[in-house]
GROMACS .gro file of C-alpha atoms in nm:
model
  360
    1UNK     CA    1   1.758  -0.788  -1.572
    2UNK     CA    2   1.855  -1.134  -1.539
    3UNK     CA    3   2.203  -1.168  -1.353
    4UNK     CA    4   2.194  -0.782  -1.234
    5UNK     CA    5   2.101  -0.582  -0.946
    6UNK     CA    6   1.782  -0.440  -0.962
    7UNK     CA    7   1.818  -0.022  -1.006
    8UNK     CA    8   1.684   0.163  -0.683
    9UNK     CA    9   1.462   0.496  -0.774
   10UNK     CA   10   1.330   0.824  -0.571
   11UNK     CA   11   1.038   0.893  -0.394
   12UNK     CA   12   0.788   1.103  -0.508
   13UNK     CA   13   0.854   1.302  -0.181
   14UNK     CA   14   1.257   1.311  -0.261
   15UNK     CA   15   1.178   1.474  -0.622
   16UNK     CA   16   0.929   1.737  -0.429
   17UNK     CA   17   1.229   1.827  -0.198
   18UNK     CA   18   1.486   1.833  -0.499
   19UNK     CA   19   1.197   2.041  -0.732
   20UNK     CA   20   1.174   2.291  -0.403
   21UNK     CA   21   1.522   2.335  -0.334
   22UNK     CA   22   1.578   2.430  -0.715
   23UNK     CA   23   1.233   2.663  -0.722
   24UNK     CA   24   1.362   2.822  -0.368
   25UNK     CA   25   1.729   2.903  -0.516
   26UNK     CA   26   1.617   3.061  -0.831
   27UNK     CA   27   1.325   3.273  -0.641
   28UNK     CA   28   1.671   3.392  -0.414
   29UNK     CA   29   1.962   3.410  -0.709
   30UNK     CA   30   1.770   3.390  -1.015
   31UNK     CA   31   1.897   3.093  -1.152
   32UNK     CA   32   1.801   2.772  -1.160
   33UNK     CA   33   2.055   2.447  -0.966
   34UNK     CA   34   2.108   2.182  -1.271
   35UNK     CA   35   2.130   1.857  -1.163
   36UNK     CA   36   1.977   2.003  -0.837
   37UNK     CA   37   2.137   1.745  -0.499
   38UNK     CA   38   1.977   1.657  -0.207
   39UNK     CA   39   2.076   1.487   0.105
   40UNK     CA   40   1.849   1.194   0.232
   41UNK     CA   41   1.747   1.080   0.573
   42UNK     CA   42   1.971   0.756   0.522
   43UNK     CA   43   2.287   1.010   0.384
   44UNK     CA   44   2.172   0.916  -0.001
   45UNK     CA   45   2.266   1.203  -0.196
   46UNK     CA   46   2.084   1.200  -0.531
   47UNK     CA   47   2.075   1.459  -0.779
   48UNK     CA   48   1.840   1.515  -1.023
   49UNK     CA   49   1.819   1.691  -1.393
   50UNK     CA   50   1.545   1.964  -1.429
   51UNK     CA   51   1.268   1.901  -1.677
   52UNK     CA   52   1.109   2.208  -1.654
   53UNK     CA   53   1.200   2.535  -1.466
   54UNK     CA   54   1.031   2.848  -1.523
   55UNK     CA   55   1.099   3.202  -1.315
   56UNK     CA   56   0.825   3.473  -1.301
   57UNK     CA   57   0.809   3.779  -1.055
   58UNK     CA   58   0.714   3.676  -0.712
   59UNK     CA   59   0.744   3.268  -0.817
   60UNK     CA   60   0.956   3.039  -0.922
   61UNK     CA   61   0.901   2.633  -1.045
   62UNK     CA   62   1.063   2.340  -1.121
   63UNK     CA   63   1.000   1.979  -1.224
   64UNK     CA   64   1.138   1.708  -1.211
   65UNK     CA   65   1.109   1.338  -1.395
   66UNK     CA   66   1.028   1.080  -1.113
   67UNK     CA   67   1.261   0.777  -1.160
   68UNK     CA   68   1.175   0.509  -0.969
   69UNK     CA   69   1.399   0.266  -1.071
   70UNK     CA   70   1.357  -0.053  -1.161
   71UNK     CA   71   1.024  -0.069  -0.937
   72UNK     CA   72   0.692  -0.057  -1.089
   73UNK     CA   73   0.613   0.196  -0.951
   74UNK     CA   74   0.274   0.406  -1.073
   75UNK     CA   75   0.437   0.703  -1.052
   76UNK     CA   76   0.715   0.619  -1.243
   77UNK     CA   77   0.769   0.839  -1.536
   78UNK     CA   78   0.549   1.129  -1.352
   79UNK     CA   79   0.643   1.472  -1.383
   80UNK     CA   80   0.667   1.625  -1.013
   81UNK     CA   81   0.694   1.984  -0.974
   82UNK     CA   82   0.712   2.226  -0.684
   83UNK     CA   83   0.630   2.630  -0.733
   84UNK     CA   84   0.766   2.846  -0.465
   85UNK     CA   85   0.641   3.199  -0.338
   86UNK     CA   86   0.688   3.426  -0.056
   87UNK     CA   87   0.480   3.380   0.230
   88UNK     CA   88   0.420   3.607   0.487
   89UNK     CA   89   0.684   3.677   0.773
   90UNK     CA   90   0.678   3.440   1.029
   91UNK     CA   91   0.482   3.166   0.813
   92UNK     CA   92   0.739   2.921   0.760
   93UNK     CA   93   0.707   2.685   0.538
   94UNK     CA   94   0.344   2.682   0.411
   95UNK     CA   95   0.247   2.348   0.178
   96UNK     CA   96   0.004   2.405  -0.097
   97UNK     CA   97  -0.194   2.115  -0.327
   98UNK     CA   98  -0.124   2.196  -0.680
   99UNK     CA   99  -0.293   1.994  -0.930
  100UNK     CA  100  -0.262   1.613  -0.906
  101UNK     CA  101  -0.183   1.636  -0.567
  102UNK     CA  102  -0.504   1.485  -0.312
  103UNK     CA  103  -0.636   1.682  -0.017
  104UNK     CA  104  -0.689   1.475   0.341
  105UNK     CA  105  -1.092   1.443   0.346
  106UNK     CA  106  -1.131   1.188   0.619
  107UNK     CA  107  -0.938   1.127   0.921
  108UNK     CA  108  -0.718   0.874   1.070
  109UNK     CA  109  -0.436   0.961   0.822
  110UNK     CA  110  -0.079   1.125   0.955
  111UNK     CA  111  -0.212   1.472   0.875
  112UNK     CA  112  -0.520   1.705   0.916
  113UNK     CA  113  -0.850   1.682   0.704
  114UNK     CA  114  -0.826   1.970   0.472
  115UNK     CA  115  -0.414   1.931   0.445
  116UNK     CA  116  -0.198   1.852   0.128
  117UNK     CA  117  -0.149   1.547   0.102
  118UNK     CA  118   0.199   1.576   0.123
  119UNK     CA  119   0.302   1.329   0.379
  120UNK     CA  120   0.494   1.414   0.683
  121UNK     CA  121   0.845   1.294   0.632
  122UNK     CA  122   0.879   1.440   0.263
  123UNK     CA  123   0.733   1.749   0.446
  124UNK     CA  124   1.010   1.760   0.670
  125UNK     CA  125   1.261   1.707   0.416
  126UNK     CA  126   1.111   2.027   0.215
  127UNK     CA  127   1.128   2.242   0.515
  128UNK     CA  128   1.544   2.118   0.509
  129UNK     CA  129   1.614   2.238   0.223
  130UNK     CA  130   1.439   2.570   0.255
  131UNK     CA  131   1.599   2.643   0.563
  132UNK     CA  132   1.925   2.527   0.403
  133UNK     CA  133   1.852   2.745   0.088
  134UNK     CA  134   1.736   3.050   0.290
  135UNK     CA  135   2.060   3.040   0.454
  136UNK     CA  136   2.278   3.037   0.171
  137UNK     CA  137   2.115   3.282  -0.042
  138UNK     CA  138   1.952   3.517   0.238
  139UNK     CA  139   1.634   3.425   0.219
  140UNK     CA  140   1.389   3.466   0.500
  141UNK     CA  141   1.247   3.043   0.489
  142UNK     CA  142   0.890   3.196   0.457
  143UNK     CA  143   0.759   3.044   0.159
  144UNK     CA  144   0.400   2.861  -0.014
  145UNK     CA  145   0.536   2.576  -0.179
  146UNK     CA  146   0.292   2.418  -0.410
  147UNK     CA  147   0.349   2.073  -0.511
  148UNK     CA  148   0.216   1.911  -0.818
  149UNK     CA  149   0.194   1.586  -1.015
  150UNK     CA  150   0.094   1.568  -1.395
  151UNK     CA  151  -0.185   1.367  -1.458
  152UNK     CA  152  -0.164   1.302  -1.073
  153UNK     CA  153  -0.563   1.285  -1.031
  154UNK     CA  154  -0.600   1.005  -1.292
  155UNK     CA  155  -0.285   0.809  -1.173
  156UNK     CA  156  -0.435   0.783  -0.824
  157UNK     CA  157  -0.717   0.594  -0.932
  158UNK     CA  158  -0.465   0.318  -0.941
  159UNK     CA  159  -0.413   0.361  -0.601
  160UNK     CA  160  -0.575   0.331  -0.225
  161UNK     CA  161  -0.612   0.754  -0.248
  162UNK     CA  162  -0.994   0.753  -0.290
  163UNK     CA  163  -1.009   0.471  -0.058
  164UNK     CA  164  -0.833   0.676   0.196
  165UNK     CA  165  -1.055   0.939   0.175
  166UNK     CA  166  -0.706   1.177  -0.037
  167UNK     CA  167  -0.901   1.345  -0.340
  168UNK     CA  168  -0.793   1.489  -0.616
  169UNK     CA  169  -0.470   1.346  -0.652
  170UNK     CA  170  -0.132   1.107  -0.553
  171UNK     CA  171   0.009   1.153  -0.221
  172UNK     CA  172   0.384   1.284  -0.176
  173UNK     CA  173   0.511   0.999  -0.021
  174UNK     CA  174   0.881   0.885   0.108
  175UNK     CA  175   1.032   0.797   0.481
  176UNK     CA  176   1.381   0.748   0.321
  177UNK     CA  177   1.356   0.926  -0.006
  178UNK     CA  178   1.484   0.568  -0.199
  179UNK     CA  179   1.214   0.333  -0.415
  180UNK     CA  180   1.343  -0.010  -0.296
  181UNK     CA  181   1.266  -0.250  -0.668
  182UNK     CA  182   0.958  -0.467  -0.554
  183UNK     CA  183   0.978  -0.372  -0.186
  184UNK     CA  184   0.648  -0.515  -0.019
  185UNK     CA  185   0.686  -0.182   0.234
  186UNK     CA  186   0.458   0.042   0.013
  187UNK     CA  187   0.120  -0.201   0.016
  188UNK     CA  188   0.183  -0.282   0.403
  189UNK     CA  189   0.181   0.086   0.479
  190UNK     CA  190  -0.094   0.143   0.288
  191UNK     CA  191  -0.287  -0.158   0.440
  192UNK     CA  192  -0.214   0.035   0.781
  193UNK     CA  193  -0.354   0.367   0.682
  194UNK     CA  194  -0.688   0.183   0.582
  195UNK     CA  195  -0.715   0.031   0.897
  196UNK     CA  196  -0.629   0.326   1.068
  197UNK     CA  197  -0.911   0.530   0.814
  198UNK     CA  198  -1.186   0.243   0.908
  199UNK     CA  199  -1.094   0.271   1.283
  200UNK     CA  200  -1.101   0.690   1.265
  201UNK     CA  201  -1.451   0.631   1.112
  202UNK     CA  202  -1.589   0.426   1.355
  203UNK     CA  203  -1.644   0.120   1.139
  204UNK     CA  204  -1.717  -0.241   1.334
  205UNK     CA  205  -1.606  -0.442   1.019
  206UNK     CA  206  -1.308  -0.458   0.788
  207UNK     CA  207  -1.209  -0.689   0.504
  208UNK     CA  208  -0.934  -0.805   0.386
  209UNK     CA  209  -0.910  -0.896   0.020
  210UNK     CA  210  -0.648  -1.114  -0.169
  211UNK     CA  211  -0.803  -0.965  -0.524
  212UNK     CA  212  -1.099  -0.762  -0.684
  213UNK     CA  213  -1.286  -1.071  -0.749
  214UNK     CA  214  -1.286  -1.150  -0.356
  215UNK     CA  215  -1.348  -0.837  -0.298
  216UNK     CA  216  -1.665  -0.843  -0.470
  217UNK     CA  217  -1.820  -1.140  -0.298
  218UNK     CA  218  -1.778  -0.950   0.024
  219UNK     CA  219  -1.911  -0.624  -0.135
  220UNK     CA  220  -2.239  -0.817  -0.241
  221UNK     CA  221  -2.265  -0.982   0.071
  222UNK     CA  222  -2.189  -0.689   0.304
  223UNK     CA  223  -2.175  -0.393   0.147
  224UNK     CA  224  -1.931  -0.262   0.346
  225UNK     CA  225  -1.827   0.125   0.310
  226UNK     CA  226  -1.549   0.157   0.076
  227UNK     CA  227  -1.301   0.248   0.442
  228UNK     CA  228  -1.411  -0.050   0.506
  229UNK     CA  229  -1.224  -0.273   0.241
  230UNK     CA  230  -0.852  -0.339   0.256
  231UNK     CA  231  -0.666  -0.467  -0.033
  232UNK     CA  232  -0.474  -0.707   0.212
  233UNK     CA  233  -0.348  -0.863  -0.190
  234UNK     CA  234  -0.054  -1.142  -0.059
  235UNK     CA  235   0.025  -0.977   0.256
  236UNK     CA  236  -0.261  -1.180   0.511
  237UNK     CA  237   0.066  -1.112   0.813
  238UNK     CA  238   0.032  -0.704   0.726
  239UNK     CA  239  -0.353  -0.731   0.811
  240UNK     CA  240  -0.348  -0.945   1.097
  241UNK     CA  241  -0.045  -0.804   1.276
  242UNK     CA  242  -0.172  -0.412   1.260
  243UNK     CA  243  -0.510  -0.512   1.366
  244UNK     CA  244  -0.375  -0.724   1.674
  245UNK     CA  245  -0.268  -0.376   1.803
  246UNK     CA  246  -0.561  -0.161   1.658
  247UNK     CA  247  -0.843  -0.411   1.673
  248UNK     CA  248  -1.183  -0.389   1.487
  249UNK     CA  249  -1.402  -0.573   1.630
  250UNK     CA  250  -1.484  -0.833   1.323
  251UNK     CA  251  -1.266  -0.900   1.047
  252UNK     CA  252  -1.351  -1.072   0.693
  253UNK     CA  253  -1.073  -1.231   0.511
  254UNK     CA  254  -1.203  -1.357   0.163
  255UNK     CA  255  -0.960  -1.486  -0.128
  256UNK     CA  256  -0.893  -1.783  -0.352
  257UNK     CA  257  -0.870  -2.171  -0.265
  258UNK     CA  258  -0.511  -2.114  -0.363
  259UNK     CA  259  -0.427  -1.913  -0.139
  260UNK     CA  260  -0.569  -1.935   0.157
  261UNK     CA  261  -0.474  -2.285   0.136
  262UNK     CA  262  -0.153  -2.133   0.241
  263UNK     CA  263  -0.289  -1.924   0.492
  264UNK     CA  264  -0.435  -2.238   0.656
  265UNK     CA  265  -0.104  -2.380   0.652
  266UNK     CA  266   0.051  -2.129   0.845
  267UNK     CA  267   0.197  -1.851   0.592
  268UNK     CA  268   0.123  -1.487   0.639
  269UNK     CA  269   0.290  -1.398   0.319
  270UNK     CA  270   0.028  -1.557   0.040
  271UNK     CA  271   0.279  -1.499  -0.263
  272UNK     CA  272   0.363  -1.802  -0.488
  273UNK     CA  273   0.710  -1.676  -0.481
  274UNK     CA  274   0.711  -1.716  -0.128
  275UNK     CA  275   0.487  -2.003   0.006
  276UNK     CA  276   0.354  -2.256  -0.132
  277UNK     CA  277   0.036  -2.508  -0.147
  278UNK     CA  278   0.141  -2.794   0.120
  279UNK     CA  279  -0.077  -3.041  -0.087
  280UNK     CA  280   0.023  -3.321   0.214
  281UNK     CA  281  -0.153  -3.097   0.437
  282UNK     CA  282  -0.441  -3.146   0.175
  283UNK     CA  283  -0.472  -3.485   0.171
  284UNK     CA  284  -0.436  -3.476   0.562
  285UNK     CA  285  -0.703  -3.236   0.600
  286UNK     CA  286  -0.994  -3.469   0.327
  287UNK     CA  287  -0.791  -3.844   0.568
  288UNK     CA  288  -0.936  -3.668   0.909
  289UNK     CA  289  -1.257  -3.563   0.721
  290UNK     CA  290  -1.322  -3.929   0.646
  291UNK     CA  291  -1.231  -3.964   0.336
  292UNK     CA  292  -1.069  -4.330   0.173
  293UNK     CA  293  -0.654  -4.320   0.169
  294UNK     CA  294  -0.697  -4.372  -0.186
  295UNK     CA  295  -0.881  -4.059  -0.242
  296UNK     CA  296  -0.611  -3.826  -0.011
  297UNK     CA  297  -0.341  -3.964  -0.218
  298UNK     CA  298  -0.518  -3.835  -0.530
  299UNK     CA  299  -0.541  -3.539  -0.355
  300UNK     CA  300  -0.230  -3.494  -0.250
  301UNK     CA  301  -0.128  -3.550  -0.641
  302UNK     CA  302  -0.326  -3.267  -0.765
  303UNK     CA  303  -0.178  -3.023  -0.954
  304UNK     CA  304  -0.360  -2.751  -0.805
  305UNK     CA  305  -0.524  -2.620  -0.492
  306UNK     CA  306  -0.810  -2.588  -0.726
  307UNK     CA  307  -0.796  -2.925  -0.841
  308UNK     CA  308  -0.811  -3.092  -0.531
  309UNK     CA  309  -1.110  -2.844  -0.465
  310UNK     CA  310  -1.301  -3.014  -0.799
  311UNK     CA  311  -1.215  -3.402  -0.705
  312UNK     CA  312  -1.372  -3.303  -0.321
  313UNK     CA  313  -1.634  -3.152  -0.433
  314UNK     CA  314  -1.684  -3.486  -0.679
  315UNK     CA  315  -1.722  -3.705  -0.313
  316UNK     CA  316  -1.904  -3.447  -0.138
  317UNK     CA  317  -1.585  -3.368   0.119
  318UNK     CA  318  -1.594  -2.982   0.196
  319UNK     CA  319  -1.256  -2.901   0.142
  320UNK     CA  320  -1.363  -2.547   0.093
  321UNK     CA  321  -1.484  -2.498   0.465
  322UNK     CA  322  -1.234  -2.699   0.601
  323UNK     CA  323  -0.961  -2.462   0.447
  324UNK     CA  324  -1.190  -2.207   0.524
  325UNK     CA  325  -1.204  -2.305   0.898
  326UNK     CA  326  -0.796  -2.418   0.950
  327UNK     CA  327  -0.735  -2.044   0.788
  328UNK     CA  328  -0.999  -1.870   1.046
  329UNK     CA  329  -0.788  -2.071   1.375
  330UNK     CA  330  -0.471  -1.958   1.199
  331UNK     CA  331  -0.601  -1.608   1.199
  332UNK     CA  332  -0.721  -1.596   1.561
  333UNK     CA  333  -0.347  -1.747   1.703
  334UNK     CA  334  -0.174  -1.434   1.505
  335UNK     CA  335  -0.414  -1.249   1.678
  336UNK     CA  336  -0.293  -1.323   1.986
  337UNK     CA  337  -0.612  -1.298   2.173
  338UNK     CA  338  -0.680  -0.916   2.042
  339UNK     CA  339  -1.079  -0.840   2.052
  340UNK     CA  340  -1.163  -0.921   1.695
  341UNK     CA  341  -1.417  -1.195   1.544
  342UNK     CA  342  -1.302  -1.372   1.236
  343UNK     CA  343  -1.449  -1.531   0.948
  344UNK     CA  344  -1.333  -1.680   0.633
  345UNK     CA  345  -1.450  -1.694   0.285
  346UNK     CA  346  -1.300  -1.902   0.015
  347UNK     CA  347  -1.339  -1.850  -0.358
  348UNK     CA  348  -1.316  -2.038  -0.662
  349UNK     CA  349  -1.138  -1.871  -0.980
  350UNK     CA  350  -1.464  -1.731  -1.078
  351UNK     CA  351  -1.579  -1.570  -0.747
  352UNK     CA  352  -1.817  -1.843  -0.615
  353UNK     CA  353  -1.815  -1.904  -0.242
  354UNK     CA  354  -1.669  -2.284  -0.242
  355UNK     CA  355  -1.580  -2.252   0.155
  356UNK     CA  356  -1.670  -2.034   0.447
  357UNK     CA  357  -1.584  -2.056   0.812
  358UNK     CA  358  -1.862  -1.793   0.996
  359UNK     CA  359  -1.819  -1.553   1.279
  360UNK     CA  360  -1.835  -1.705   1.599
   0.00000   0.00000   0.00000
């Protein structure tokens, strides 16, 4: 891809809409819409090639390949599928779970527990095209639609769905209907809904996690409910930000030397792409801890975050804590004063604590 634009995709919610509106026409007429066109909230208008259709009395169903560009997207390649049937008068629009779709189980999510989990802006763009359908063809808009996801349930393990309390299944998802190739928006919603999960739940104590291996040292040292846990990954601004406005009261962040080196620094956005290790800030950190000029300008030569790490820990300077401790002040200014005790723990690459700045 070198030299070109990267390719955008669809939603998993825009192929549920475009799978509908091709189910809801050949329930009416019969026949199945191939490519099937939809319009998007921004005025996209994709269209999209039916990979399966199938028309039975009272029913009607068809799928659709999920494209999702040039993203890497988990669902990319998935096979999403709506089946349409006639509901009783009055009903509306009436949204079903069909297999590899999750069910809400625990609240503090945009819908109900017990609902689909078929978000709320790809529901609104189903209930479009159904009133759009009904009025072309006749149709009364009272229909079950029942969206599904092959091999949905074991995709969402690779995802914040059990987490979230969404069983069973991926979540429809989409505010535009457009996959955006390595947009960051994805994770930071997602971050959101588990703070907004912990808070429903009435948990006192989040964490936020640059990897698994971080998150482990906080699981054995808390054991903090899985709500609990928020894959925060490179985005430390995502975490801090939502919480400043929907605070729980304490708040573990945990990660590598490398990286929270950065945060210390003063970057909310922990990805080598997009900050780096300030290794003067280094040496200036081990000079005001007392160590020889000598020694900060080997520091401040290192090649790594971790290798200044190894030559303090050679002279007995905690460079650990005091990373640990410049992170946790950095923390409470983004904060902005918001009700929530910090600490900070700081890994090594193979999960021992090598710095740690406590709740006050």
């Amino acid at each position: 891809m070198t030299g070109q634009a990267l390719r955008y995709g669809w939603t998993t919610g825009a192929c549920a809409t475009a799978s509908t509106a091709a189910a809801y026409t050949a329930l009416l007429t019969g026949g199945f819409p191939d490519p099937v066109g939809i319009v998007l909230p921004k005025g996209h208008r994709p269209e999209f090639a039916l990979a399966k259709e199938r028309l039975d009395v009272g029913s009607a169903m068809a799928a659709i390949v999920k494209d999702a560009g040039d993203d890497p997207d988990v669902t990319h390649g998935a096979l999403v599928s709506a089946t349409v049937r006639p509901a009783e008068p009055g009903a509306g629009v009436v949204f079903r779970a069909g297999p590899g779709v999750g069910t809400v189980t625990k609240p503090g999510l945009p819908l109900p527990v017990g609902e689909p989990a078929i978000n709320p802006v790809p529901r609104e763009l189903i209930r479009g095209v159904v009133r759009q359908v009904a009025a072309e063809h006749g149709g009364s808009g009272d229909v079950v639609v029942e969206i599904a996801v092959e091999d949905g349930a074991e995709l969402a393990r690779r995802t914040w769905n059990p987490r979230l309390g969404i069983l069973g299944g991926l979540s429809i998802l989409g505010t535009t209907g457009v996959v955006v190739p390595y947009s960051c928006s994805a994770w930071i919603d997602s971050i959101r809904r588990g703070v907004d999960v912990a808070r429903a739940a009435g948990l006192e104590h989040v964490a936020g996690c640059t990897g698994s291996t971080s998150e482990k040292l906080v699981d054995r040292t808390y054991g903090l409910a899985p709500e609990a846990m928020l894959d925060m990954g490179d985005f430390a601004g995502a975490v801090l930000k939502y919480l400043r406005r929907h605070p729980v009261p304490r708040l573990t962040i945990a990660g590598g030397i490398g990286k929270l080196a950065k945060l210390a620094d003063g970057h909310l956005d922990l990805h080598s792409k997009r900050s780096q290790v300030n290794f003067a800030l280094l040496a200036e950190i081990v000079r005001d801890a007392g160590a020889s000029a000598e020694f900060a300008a080997g520091v401040r030569g290192a090649n790594t975050a971790l290798d200044a790490l190894t030559r303090c820990q050679a002279e007995g300077i905690p460079l650990g804590d005091l990373i640990a401790a410049r992170s946790r002040d950095f923390c409470l200014i983004t904060l902005r004063g918001a009700p929530i005790d910090v600490e900070v723990l700081v890994i090594d690459r193979a999960g021992n604590l090598v710095g740690h700045a406590p709740f006050a």
